[in-house]
Amino acid sequence: MSNVPDKVDHDLPEQHEREHHIVSPKIYLTILIALLVGTAVTVWASYVNLGIFNPVVALAIACTKATLVVLYFMHVKYGTKLTKLTVGAGIFTFLILVGMTLADYFTRAWGRW
Amino acid sequence: MARKKKRWSLSDRPVIVTGVAEGAHHEHLPYQRHHFETIAQQNDATNFAMWLFLLTEIMFFGGLFTAYLIYRNWYYPAFVSASHQLSIPLGGVNTLLLICSSFTMAMGVWSAEMKKKGALVLCLILTFILGTGFLGIKTVEYGEKIEKHHVPGIHYSLNSFLYPDSDEAARVAKDHALPLDMARHTEIYFFLYFAMTGMHALHMIIGVAILAFMIARAQAGAYTTGHVTFVENFGLYWHFVDIVWIFLFPLLYLISRH
């Protein structure tokens, strides 16, 4: 603990600054445009007949948009490791719950006809 | 002795204990709660708590999405015909409103961090207007459903699905008449439609109410003193509600359109 600063007020603001990354409006604007383009693409893609891939494409675009919102608007990209771990673990658990449930329901009738 | 111990904050880096003397009241910023060592630790803790809350919300909406996907898989023709009753222009405009409101909210957080009071108030007001606009359009959409008796319950009408020629939206989508047993399952689609968009709208109403409160506080000078936690965490909530809609829009309106 040799690096304990002598003065409290000497350390606090600097620490605050380093912990608190401020995302610039330029990045927010870029993300806004990306989200608007994503919306346009998903509406356009819904009118194209891709068969079984229509929902897949729609969900892929939605996941991309959601990722952009989480990383930039919600600052996870600039967040602490704890935040990243929390979000990652949450989404992982969520995917297991939904994925396993859907896998069960979608395959129950297999081999019964 | 406590000072000698190596302590770790909730963040990536060790927190240096800056107490003046053991047992003494250590100095800190006025908005730092007494039980936190540093303001960084306090920020991390509140951010962590907000994310935990949002994870419970993800699980909650996840259940609704899962129910929707399972029923759509089971009663596919009913879900296709029923989803043709939704208006893509209205849903699309609402998506634009919400995405723009997320942007203005993000700019609000930025304004608070830069201590720009006027910009913060402006951003919050814009977010409020866009959110209210979303709810207004949603009301119009719900009104259409009530008019056509597409609200699940005793007044539910199967006419649009048994006789698609009698319904303009069904005619435009070139729907085929559904057999009675399949047509009855359109009610499940609308039940899930109202459950999902209704829960989403409830989150929007709560959000807009908090925004009104925040506009009043921001005008009085709050949030631009360096203490941005409330605005920041509300921003997380607002973006989360936006994300829910990012999934609702394609799933309810779009994927059965081709």
mmCIF file of C-alpha atoms in Angstrom:
data_model
loop_
_atom_site.group_PDB
_atom_site.id
_atom_site.type_symbol
_atom_site.label_atom_id
_atom_site.label_comp_id
_atom_site.label_asym_id
_atom_site.label_seq_id
_atom_site.Cartn_x
_atom_site.Cartn_y
_atom_site.Cartn_z
ATOM 1 C CA MET A 1 0.000 0.000 0.000
ATOM 2 C CA SER A 2 2.844 2.334 -0.736
ATOM 3 C CA ASN A 3 0.795 4.183 -3.320
ATOM 4 C CA VAL A 4 -1.780 5.506 -0.884
ATOM 5 C CA PRO A 5 -2.215 9.161 -1.777
ATOM 6 C CA ASP A 6 -1.736 11.730 0.918
ATOM 7 C CA LYS A 7 -4.792 13.741 0.067
ATOM 8 C CA VAL A 8 -8.277 12.455 -0.509
ATOM 9 C CA ASP A 9 -9.373 15.191 -2.890
ATOM 10 C CA HIS A 10 -6.321 14.554 -4.974
ATOM 11 C CA ASP A 11 -7.487 11.072 -5.817
ATOM 12 C CA LEU A 12 -11.249 11.258 -6.079
ATOM 13 C CA PRO A 13 -11.868 13.259 -9.252
ATOM 14 C CA GLU A 14 -9.291 11.343 -11.253
ATOM 15 C CA GLN A 15 -10.697 8.033 -10.138
ATOM 16 C CA HIS A 16 -14.202 9.212 -10.978
ATOM 17 C CA GLU A 17 -13.091 10.190 -14.459
ATOM 18 C CA ARG A 18 -11.453 6.856 -15.138
ATOM 19 C CA GLU A 19 -14.402 4.841 -13.921
ATOM 20 C CA HIS A 20 -16.860 6.897 -15.846
ATOM 21 C CA HIS A 21 -16.335 6.757 -19.574
ATOM 22 C CA ILE A 22 -18.386 9.372 -21.378
ATOM 23 C CA VAL A 23 -19.556 8.205 -24.793
ATOM 24 C CA SER A 24 -19.447 10.945 -27.413
ATOM 25 C CA PRO A 25 -22.560 12.112 -29.315
ATOM 26 C CA LYS A 26 -20.866 11.123 -32.564
ATOM 27 C CA ILE A 27 -21.021 7.462 -31.553
ATOM 28 C CA TYR A 28 -24.654 7.830 -30.478
ATOM 29 C CA LEU A 29 -25.508 9.358 -33.854
ATOM 30 C CA THR A 30 -23.737 6.532 -35.720
ATOM 31 C CA ILE A 31 -25.685 3.959 -33.711
ATOM 32 C CA LEU A 32 -28.957 5.810 -34.345
ATOM 33 C CA ILE A 33 -28.329 5.692 -38.092
ATOM 34 C CA ALA A 34 -27.386 2.006 -37.901
ATOM 35 C CA LEU A 35 -30.614 1.261 -36.017
ATOM 36 C CA LEU A 36 -32.719 3.194 -38.542
ATOM 37 C CA VAL A 37 -31.054 1.347 -41.435
ATOM 38 C CA GLY A 38 -31.630 -1.950 -39.608
ATOM 39 C CA THR A 39 -35.332 -1.117 -39.247
ATOM 40 C CA ALA A 40 -35.610 -0.309 -42.959
ATOM 41 C CA VAL A 41 -33.814 -3.547 -43.891
ATOM 42 C CA THR A 42 -36.001 -5.693 -41.640
ATOM 43 C CA VAL A 43 -39.230 -4.194 -43.083
ATOM 44 C CA TRP A 44 -37.918 -4.687 -46.625
ATOM 45 C CA ALA A 45 -36.771 -8.270 -45.917
ATOM 46 C CA SER A 46 -40.190 -9.185 -44.542
ATOM 47 C CA TYR A 47 -41.765 -8.684 -47.989
ATOM 48 C CA VAL A 48 -39.253 -10.976 -49.675
ATOM 49 C CA ASN A 49 -40.256 -14.626 -49.571
ATOM 50 C CA LEU A 50 -37.393 -16.460 -47.888
ATOM 51 C CA GLY A 51 -39.574 -19.337 -46.714
ATOM 52 C CA ILE A 52 -38.443 -20.664 -43.373
ATOM 53 C CA PHE A 53 -35.652 -18.094 -43.244
ATOM 54 C CA ASN A 54 -37.939 -15.057 -42.899
ATOM 55 C CA PRO A 55 -38.125 -15.331 -39.094
ATOM 56 C CA VAL A 56 -34.418 -16.223 -38.960
ATOM 57 C CA VAL A 57 -33.414 -13.097 -40.886
ATOM 58 C CA ALA A 58 -35.816 -10.917 -38.869
ATOM 59 C CA LEU A 59 -34.432 -12.246 -35.575
ATOM 60 C CA ALA A 60 -30.827 -11.910 -36.776
ATOM 61 C CA ILE A 61 -31.397 -8.226 -37.613
ATOM 62 C CA ALA A 62 -33.231 -7.687 -34.304
ATOM 63 C CA CYS A 63 -30.354 -9.318 -32.371
ATOM 64 C CA THR A 64 -27.836 -7.106 -34.169
ATOM 65 C CA LYS A 65 -29.846 -3.987 -33.332
ATOM 66 C CA ALA A 66 -30.261 -5.091 -29.709
ATOM 67 C CA THR A 67 -26.511 -5.737 -29.446
ATOM 68 C CA LEU A 68 -25.770 -2.213 -30.708
ATOM 69 C CA VAL A 69 -28.175 -0.736 -28.155
ATOM 70 C CA VAL A 70 -26.689 -2.793 -25.302
ATOM 71 C CA LEU A 71 -23.064 -2.084 -26.210
ATOM 72 C CA TYR A 72 -23.284 1.629 -27.007
ATOM 73 C CA PHE A 73 -26.517 3.201 -25.700
ATOM 74 C CA MET A 74 -26.315 1.126 -22.529
ATOM 75 C CA HIS A 75 -22.530 1.610 -22.249
ATOM 76 C CA VAL A 76 -21.736 -2.067 -21.686
ATOM 77 C CA LYS A 77 -18.784 -1.802 -24.079
ATOM 78 C CA TYR A 78 -17.270 0.801 -21.752
ATOM 79 C CA GLY A 79 -18.519 -0.844 -18.571
ATOM 80 C CA THR A 80 -16.686 -2.741 -15.882
ATOM 81 C CA LYS A 81 -15.946 -6.435 -16.120
ATOM 82 C CA LEU A 82 -18.673 -6.999 -13.565
ATOM 83 C CA THR A 83 -21.271 -5.373 -15.841
ATOM 84 C CA LYS A 84 -20.071 -7.379 -18.820
ATOM 85 C CA LEU A 85 -20.174 -10.596 -16.831
ATOM 86 C CA THR A 86 -23.650 -9.818 -15.489
ATOM 87 C CA VAL A 87 -25.092 -9.065 -18.914
ATOM 88 C CA GLY A 88 -23.317 -12.025 -20.512
ATOM 89 C CA ALA A 89 -24.397 -14.479 -17.837
ATOM 90 C CA GLY A 90 -27.968 -13.186 -17.982
ATOM 91 C CA ILE A 91 -28.253 -13.548 -21.743
ATOM 92 C CA PHE A 92 -26.599 -16.975 -21.592
ATOM 93 C CA THR A 93 -29.105 -18.193 -18.983
ATOM 94 C CA PHE A 94 -31.957 -16.664 -20.968
ATOM 95 C CA LEU A 95 -30.876 -18.465 -24.149
ATOM 96 C CA ILE A 96 -30.631 -21.782 -22.313
ATOM 97 C CA LEU A 97 -34.134 -21.390 -20.869
ATOM 98 C CA VAL A 98 -35.726 -20.348 -24.156
ATOM 99 C CA GLY A 99 -33.608 -22.652 -26.322
ATOM 100 C CA MET A 100 -34.264 -25.788 -24.293
ATOM 101 C CA THR A 101 -37.981 -25.039 -23.989
ATOM 102 C CA LEU A 102 -38.355 -24.492 -27.714
ATOM 103 C CA ALA A 103 -36.227 -27.550 -28.528
ATOM 104 C CA ASP A 104 -38.571 -29.619 -26.386
ATOM 105 C CA TYR A 105 -41.823 -28.263 -27.865
ATOM 106 C CA PHE A 106 -40.644 -28.302 -31.469
ATOM 107 C CA THR A 107 -39.490 -31.950 -31.317
ATOM 108 C CA ARG A 108 -42.236 -33.562 -29.251
ATOM 109 C CA ALA A 109 -44.152 -34.867 -32.240
ATOM 110 C CA TRP A 110 -41.106 -36.233 -34.039
ATOM 111 C CA GLY A 111 -41.586 -39.821 -35.148
ATOM 112 C CA ARG A 112 -45.237 -39.869 -34.158
ATOM 113 C CA TRP A 113 -46.652 -39.685 -37.645
ATOM 114 C CA MET B 1 -5.618 -2.363 10.907
ATOM 115 C CA ALA B 2 -8.503 -2.222 8.495
ATOM 116 C CA ARG B 3 -6.583 0.283 6.432
ATOM 117 C CA LYS B 4 -3.790 -2.169 5.786
ATOM 118 C CA LYS B 5 -6.095 -4.749 4.308
ATOM 119 C CA LYS B 6 -6.202 -4.881 0.555
ATOM 120 C CA ARG B 7 -9.755 -4.123 -0.467
ATOM 121 C CA TRP B 8 -11.403 -4.623 -3.802
ATOM 122 C CA SER B 9 -14.267 -2.600 -5.080
ATOM 123 C CA LEU B 10 -16.903 -4.038 -7.379
ATOM 124 C CA SER B 11 -15.004 -2.550 -10.303
ATOM 125 C CA ASP B 12 -11.949 -3.859 -12.101
ATOM 126 C CA ARG B 13 -9.461 -1.972 -10.034
ATOM 127 C CA PRO B 14 -8.594 -2.039 -6.377
ATOM 128 C CA VAL B 15 -10.059 0.693 -4.270
ATOM 129 C CA ILE B 16 -7.503 2.515 -2.236
ATOM 130 C CA VAL B 17 -8.829 3.148 1.221
ATOM 131 C CA THR B 18 -8.588 6.875 1.632
ATOM 132 C CA GLY B 19 -9.872 7.237 5.172
ATOM 133 C CA VAL B 20 -8.170 10.006 7.056
ATOM 134 C CA ALA B 21 -7.800 7.889 10.173
ATOM 135 C CA GLU B 22 -9.238 4.648 11.357
ATOM 136 C CA GLY B 23 -12.773 5.077 12.614
ATOM 137 C CA ALA B 24 -12.940 8.613 11.337
ATOM 138 C CA HIS B 25 -15.529 9.831 8.911
ATOM 139 C CA HIS B 26 -13.682 9.772 5.631
ATOM 140 C CA GLU B 27 -14.217 12.576 3.206
ATOM 141 C CA HIS B 28 -16.321 12.055 0.161
ATOM 142 C CA LEU B 29 -18.479 13.799 -2.406
ATOM 143 C CA PRO B 30 -21.831 14.954 -1.000
ATOM 144 C CA TYR B 31 -23.851 12.438 -3.024
ATOM 145 C CA GLN B 32 -21.729 9.473 -2.045
ATOM 146 C CA ARG B 33 -23.572 7.166 0.322
ATOM 147 C CA HIS B 34 -21.820 6.654 3.601
ATOM 148 C CA HIS B 35 -21.335 2.915 3.270
ATOM 149 C CA PHE B 36 -19.356 3.074 0.025
ATOM 150 C CA GLU B 37 -15.616 3.487 0.048
ATOM 151 C CA THR B 38 -15.502 5.536 -3.126
ATOM 152 C CA ILE B 39 -17.905 7.089 -5.573
ATOM 153 C CA ALA B 40 -16.670 4.631 -8.196
ATOM 154 C CA GLN B 41 -17.712 1.747 -5.991
ATOM 155 C CA GLN B 42 -21.130 3.324 -5.480
ATOM 156 C CA ASN B 43 -21.572 3.815 -9.232
ATOM 157 C CA ASP B 44 -20.593 0.211 -9.899
ATOM 158 C CA ALA B 45 -22.991 -1.091 -7.270
ATOM 159 C CA THR B 46 -25.982 0.859 -8.584
ATOM 160 C CA ASN B 47 -25.143 -0.073 -12.165
ATOM 161 C CA PHE B 48 -24.913 -3.731 -11.138
ATOM 162 C CA ALA B 49 -28.258 -3.538 -9.327
ATOM 163 C CA MET B 50 -29.946 -1.930 -12.323
ATOM 164 C CA TRP B 51 -28.667 -4.664 -14.602
ATOM 165 C CA LEU B 52 -29.913 -7.348 -12.230
ATOM 166 C CA PHE B 53 -33.361 -5.738 -12.379
ATOM 167 C CA LEU B 54 -33.177 -5.641 -16.174
ATOM 168 C CA LEU B 55 -32.235 -9.335 -16.251
ATOM 169 C CA THR B 56 -35.441 -10.178 -14.371
ATOM 170 C CA GLU B 57 -37.259 -8.119 -16.994
ATOM 171 C CA ILE B 58 -35.537 -10.048 -19.786
ATOM 172 C CA MET B 59 -36.695 -13.313 -18.207
ATOM 173 C CA PHE B 60 -40.224 -11.938 -17.862
ATOM 174 C CA PHE B 61 -40.540 -10.834 -21.481
ATOM 175 C CA GLY B 62 -38.646 -13.974 -22.527
ATOM 176 C CA GLY B 63 -41.494 -16.091 -21.186
ATOM 177 C CA LEU B 64 -43.972 -14.171 -23.335
ATOM 178 C CA PHE B 65 -41.760 -14.463 -26.421
ATOM 179 C CA THR B 66 -41.351 -18.204 -25.852
ATOM 180 C CA ALA B 67 -45.121 -18.677 -25.531
ATOM 181 C CA TYR B 68 -45.563 -16.726 -28.751
ATOM 182 C CA LEU B 69 -43.028 -18.852 -30.662
ATOM 183 C CA ILE B 70 -44.519 -22.133 -29.396
ATOM 184 C CA TYR B 71 -48.100 -21.174 -30.337
ATOM 185 C CA ARG B 72 -46.979 -19.774 -33.664
ATOM 186 C CA ASN B 73 -45.353 -23.118 -34.406
ATOM 187 C CA TRP B 74 -48.495 -25.019 -33.438
ATOM 188 C CA TYR B 75 -51.157 -22.832 -35.073
ATOM 189 C CA TYR B 76 -49.102 -21.410 -37.906
ATOM 190 C CA PRO B 77 -51.936 -20.606 -40.414
ATOM 191 C CA ALA B 78 -53.956 -18.840 -37.709
ATOM 192 C CA PHE B 79 -50.945 -16.764 -36.649
ATOM 193 C CA VAL B 80 -50.148 -15.806 -40.249
ATOM 194 C CA SER B 81 -53.695 -14.613 -40.964
ATOM 195 C CA ALA B 82 -54.046 -12.856 -37.623
ATOM 196 C CA SER B 83 -50.737 -10.997 -37.987
ATOM 197 C CA HIS B 84 -51.953 -9.638 -41.348
ATOM 198 C CA GLN B 85 -54.455 -7.581 -39.355
ATOM 199 C CA LEU B 86 -51.659 -5.414 -37.936
ATOM 200 C CA SER B 87 -50.600 -2.253 -39.728
ATOM 201 C CA ILE B 88 -46.935 -2.229 -40.753
ATOM 202 C CA PRO B 89 -46.927 1.569 -41.357
ATOM 203 C CA LEU B 90 -48.178 2.239 -37.814
ATOM 204 C CA GLY B 91 -45.824 -0.343 -36.303
ATOM 205 C CA GLY B 92 -42.944 0.974 -38.401
ATOM 206 C CA VAL B 93 -43.512 4.607 -37.383
ATOM 207 C CA ASN B 94 -43.655 3.462 -33.763
ATOM 208 C CA THR B 95 -40.329 1.668 -34.191
ATOM 209 C CA LEU B 96 -38.793 4.874 -35.559
ATOM 210 C CA LEU B 97 -40.226 6.899 -32.662
ATOM 211 C CA LEU B 98 -38.803 4.495 -30.088
ATOM 212 C CA ILE B 99 -35.359 4.292 -31.691
ATOM 213 C CA CYS B 100 -35.202 8.106 -31.878
ATOM 214 C CA SER B 101 -36.327 8.337 -28.249
ATOM 215 C CA SER B 102 -33.507 5.979 -27.273
ATOM 216 C CA PHE B 103 -31.115 8.313 -29.063
ATOM 217 C CA THR B 104 -32.469 11.419 -27.318
ATOM 218 C CA MET B 105 -32.271 9.563 -23.996
ATOM 219 C CA ALA B 106 -28.634 8.610 -24.654
ATOM 220 C CA MET B 107 -27.984 12.274 -25.477
ATOM 221 C CA GLY B 108 -29.712 13.176 -22.217
ATOM 222 C CA VAL B 109 -27.273 11.013 -20.274
ATOM 223 C CA TRP B 110 -24.432 12.661 -22.151
ATOM 224 C CA SER B 111 -25.797 16.151 -21.354
ATOM 225 C CA ALA B 112 -26.062 15.233 -17.677
ATOM 226 C CA GLU B 113 -22.492 13.978 -17.672
ATOM 227 C CA MET B 114 -21.284 17.147 -19.381
ATOM 228 C CA LYS B 115 -23.336 19.191 -16.873
ATOM 229 C CA LYS B 116 -25.349 20.905 -19.606
ATOM 230 C CA LYS B 117 -28.646 21.656 -17.907
ATOM 231 C CA GLY B 118 -30.480 23.136 -20.901
ATOM 232 C CA ALA B 119 -29.497 20.270 -23.192
ATOM 233 C CA LEU B 120 -30.516 17.720 -20.573
ATOM 234 C CA VAL B 121 -33.978 19.253 -20.153
ATOM 235 C CA LEU B 122 -34.390 19.449 -23.935
ATOM 236 C CA CYS B 123 -33.366 15.788 -24.402
ATOM 237 C CA LEU B 124 -35.692 14.618 -21.653
ATOM 238 C CA ILE B 125 -38.594 16.605 -23.135
ATOM 239 C CA LEU B 126 -37.903 15.158 -26.605
ATOM 240 C CA THR B 127 -37.773 11.646 -25.135
ATOM 241 C CA PHE B 128 -41.049 12.357 -23.353
ATOM 242 C CA ILE B 129 -42.709 13.572 -26.561
ATOM 243 C CA LEU B 130 -41.469 10.592 -28.612
ATOM 244 C CA GLY B 131 -42.578 8.144 -25.907
ATOM 245 C CA THR B 132 -46.008 9.750 -25.672
ATOM 246 C CA GLY B 133 -46.258 9.666 -29.479
ATOM 247 C CA PHE B 134 -45.573 5.949 -29.397
ATOM 248 C CA LEU B 135 -48.352 5.424 -26.849
ATOM 249 C CA GLY B 136 -50.712 7.581 -28.948
ATOM 250 C CA ILE B 137 -50.156 5.458 -32.056
ATOM 251 C CA LYS B 138 -50.523 2.318 -29.954
ATOM 252 C CA THR B 139 -53.907 3.634 -28.795
ATOM 253 C CA VAL B 140 -54.984 4.084 -32.428
ATOM 254 C CA GLU B 141 -53.932 0.498 -33.152
ATOM 255 C CA TYR B 142 -55.804 -0.843 -30.121
ATOM 256 C CA GLY B 143 -58.834 1.180 -31.218
ATOM 257 C CA GLU B 144 -58.835 -0.568 -34.594
ATOM 258 C CA LYS B 145 -58.702 -3.948 -32.865
ATOM 259 C CA ILE B 146 -61.650 -3.053 -30.640
ATOM 260 C CA GLU B 147 -63.616 -1.830 -33.653
ATOM 261 C CA LYS B 148 -63.046 -5.089 -35.544
ATOM 262 C CA HIS B 149 -63.798 -7.229 -32.485
ATOM 263 C CA HIS B 150 -60.268 -8.625 -32.442
ATOM 264 C CA VAL B 151 -59.935 -8.302 -28.676
ATOM 265 C CA PRO B 152 -60.021 -11.788 -27.096
ATOM 266 C CA GLY B 153 -63.134 -12.393 -25.047
ATOM 267 C CA ILE B 154 -66.868 -12.850 -25.519
ATOM 268 C CA HIS B 155 -67.058 -10.198 -28.259
ATOM 269 C CA TYR B 156 -64.290 -11.792 -30.318
ATOM 270 C CA SER B 157 -65.238 -12.146 -33.990
ATOM 271 C CA LEU B 158 -63.841 -14.716 -36.441
ATOM 272 C CA ASN B 159 -65.293 -12.956 -39.502
ATOM 273 C CA SER B 160 -61.962 -11.650 -40.829
ATOM 274 C CA PHE B 161 -60.560 -15.186 -40.869
ATOM 275 C CA LEU B 162 -63.605 -17.241 -41.931
ATOM 276 C CA TYR B 163 -64.593 -14.732 -44.631
ATOM 277 C CA PRO B 164 -61.383 -12.937 -45.632
ATOM 278 C CA ASP B 165 -63.155 -11.243 -48.560
ATOM 279 C CA SER B 166 -65.188 -9.221 -46.055
ATOM 280 C CA ASP B 167 -62.034 -7.741 -44.495
ATOM 281 C CA GLU B 168 -59.836 -5.210 -46.248
ATOM 282 C CA ALA B 169 -56.589 -6.137 -44.495
ATOM 283 C CA ALA B 170 -57.169 -9.827 -45.244
ATOM 284 C CA ARG B 171 -57.989 -9.012 -48.894
ATOM 285 C CA VAL B 172 -54.794 -6.995 -49.310
ATOM 286 C CA ALA B 173 -52.754 -9.868 -47.837
ATOM 287 C CA LYS B 174 -54.638 -12.347 -50.096
ATOM 288 C CA ASP B 175 -55.594 -14.496 -47.104
ATOM 289 C CA HIS B 176 -57.390 -17.799 -47.671
ATOM 290 C CA ALA B 177 -60.393 -18.644 -45.533
ATOM 291 C CA LEU B 178 -59.370 -20.683 -42.502
ATOM 292 C CA PRO B 179 -61.350 -23.715 -41.345
ATOM 293 C CA LEU B 180 -63.309 -22.959 -38.171
ATOM 294 C CA ASP B 181 -61.050 -24.879 -35.762
ATOM 295 C CA MET B 182 -57.943 -23.104 -37.067
ATOM 296 C CA ALA B 183 -59.662 -19.704 -37.243
ATOM 297 C CA ARG B 184 -60.499 -19.967 -33.549
ATOM 298 C CA HIS B 185 -56.773 -20.041 -32.754
ATOM 299 C CA THR B 186 -56.394 -16.472 -34.057
ATOM 300 C CA GLU B 187 -57.755 -15.500 -30.655
ATOM 301 C CA ILE B 188 -54.543 -16.874 -29.092
ATOM 302 C CA TYR B 189 -52.537 -14.657 -31.422
ATOM 303 C CA PHE B 190 -54.459 -11.592 -30.299
ATOM 304 C CA PHE B 191 -54.261 -12.629 -26.676
ATOM 305 C CA LEU B 192 -50.468 -12.797 -26.968
ATOM 306 C CA TYR B 193 -50.451 -9.583 -29.030
ATOM 307 C CA PHE B 194 -52.275 -7.697 -26.280
ATOM 308 C CA ALA B 195 -50.271 -9.354 -23.493
ATOM 309 C CA MET B 196 -46.913 -8.516 -25.093
ATOM 310 C CA THR B 197 -47.630 -5.046 -26.465
ATOM 311 C CA GLY B 198 -49.710 -4.284 -23.358
ATOM 312 C CA MET B 199 -46.870 -5.148 -20.989
ATOM 313 C CA HIS B 200 -44.532 -3.170 -23.219
ATOM 314 C CA ALA B 201 -46.941 -0.205 -23.203
ATOM 315 C CA LEU B 202 -47.195 -0.416 -19.408
ATOM 316 C CA HIS B 203 -43.406 -0.130 -19.228
ATOM 317 C CA MET B 204 -43.640 2.884 -21.558
ATOM 318 C CA ILE B 205 -46.307 4.528 -19.372
ATOM 319 C CA ILE B 206 -44.140 4.051 -16.280
ATOM 320 C CA GLY B 207 -41.142 5.377 -18.227
ATOM 321 C CA VAL B 208 -43.002 8.460 -19.459
ATOM 322 C CA ALA B 209 -44.227 9.178 -15.912
ATOM 323 C CA ILE B 210 -40.666 8.977 -14.566
ATOM 324 C CA LEU B 211 -39.543 11.210 -17.453
ATOM 325 C CA ALA B 212 -42.058 13.880 -16.412
ATOM 326 C CA PHE B 213 -40.681 13.702 -12.880
ATOM 327 C CA MET B 214 -37.116 13.917 -14.178
ATOM 328 C CA ILE B 215 -37.894 16.943 -16.400
ATOM 329 C CA ALA B 216 -39.161 18.822 -13.353
ATOM 330 C CA ARG B 217 -36.117 17.814 -11.294
ATOM 331 C CA ALA B 218 -33.687 18.614 -14.107
ATOM 332 C CA GLN B 219 -35.181 22.098 -14.487
ATOM 333 C CA ALA B 220 -34.515 22.596 -10.787
ATOM 334 C CA GLY B 221 -30.861 21.780 -11.442
ATOM 335 C CA ALA B 222 -30.689 18.119 -10.487
ATOM 336 C CA TYR B 223 -28.519 15.576 -12.338
ATOM 337 C CA THR B 224 -26.087 18.186 -13.665
ATOM 338 C CA THR B 225 -24.061 18.405 -10.474
ATOM 339 C CA GLY B 226 -21.880 15.424 -11.332
ATOM 340 C CA HIS B 227 -24.317 12.935 -9.825
ATOM 341 C CA VAL B 228 -25.881 11.350 -12.903
ATOM 342 C CA THR B 229 -26.811 7.929 -11.509
ATOM 343 C CA PHE B 230 -30.576 8.419 -11.725
ATOM 344 C CA VAL B 231 -30.531 9.633 -15.333
ATOM 345 C CA GLU B 232 -28.068 6.925 -16.286
ATOM 346 C CA ASN B 233 -30.097 4.095 -14.758
ATOM 347 C CA PHE B 234 -33.334 5.436 -16.175
ATOM 348 C CA GLY B 235 -31.546 5.478 -19.540
ATOM 349 C CA LEU B 236 -30.782 1.772 -19.110
ATOM 350 C CA TYR B 237 -34.470 1.112 -18.423
ATOM 351 C CA TRP B 238 -35.589 3.146 -21.418
ATOM 352 C CA HIS B 239 -33.136 1.403 -23.774
ATOM 353 C CA PHE B 240 -34.306 -1.945 -22.445
ATOM 354 C CA VAL B 241 -37.921 -1.074 -23.319
ATOM 355 C CA ASP B 242 -36.649 -0.085 -26.768
ATOM 356 C CA ILE B 243 -34.944 -3.484 -27.150
ATOM 357 C CA VAL B 244 -38.182 -5.301 -26.271
ATOM 358 C CA TRP B 245 -39.909 -3.419 -29.084
ATOM 359 C CA ILE B 246 -37.017 -4.192 -31.464
ATOM 360 C CA PHE B 247 -38.021 -7.855 -31.046
ATOM 361 C CA LEU B 248 -41.794 -7.329 -30.833
ATOM 362 C CA PHE B 249 -42.024 -5.444 -34.114
ATOM 363 C CA PRO B 250 -40.583 -8.162 -36.402
ATOM 364 C CA LEU B 251 -42.156 -11.053 -34.499
ATOM 365 C CA LEU B 252 -45.693 -9.671 -34.336
ATOM 366 C CA TYR B 253 -45.888 -7.530 -37.474
ATOM 367 C CA LEU B 254 -43.349 -8.702 -40.003
ATOM 368 C CA ILE B 255 -42.373 -12.362 -40.135
ATOM 369 C CA SER B 256 -45.644 -13.657 -41.610
ATOM 370 C CA ARG B 257 -45.931 -10.941 -44.234
ATOM 371 C CA HIS B 258 -44.242 -12.424 -47.320
#
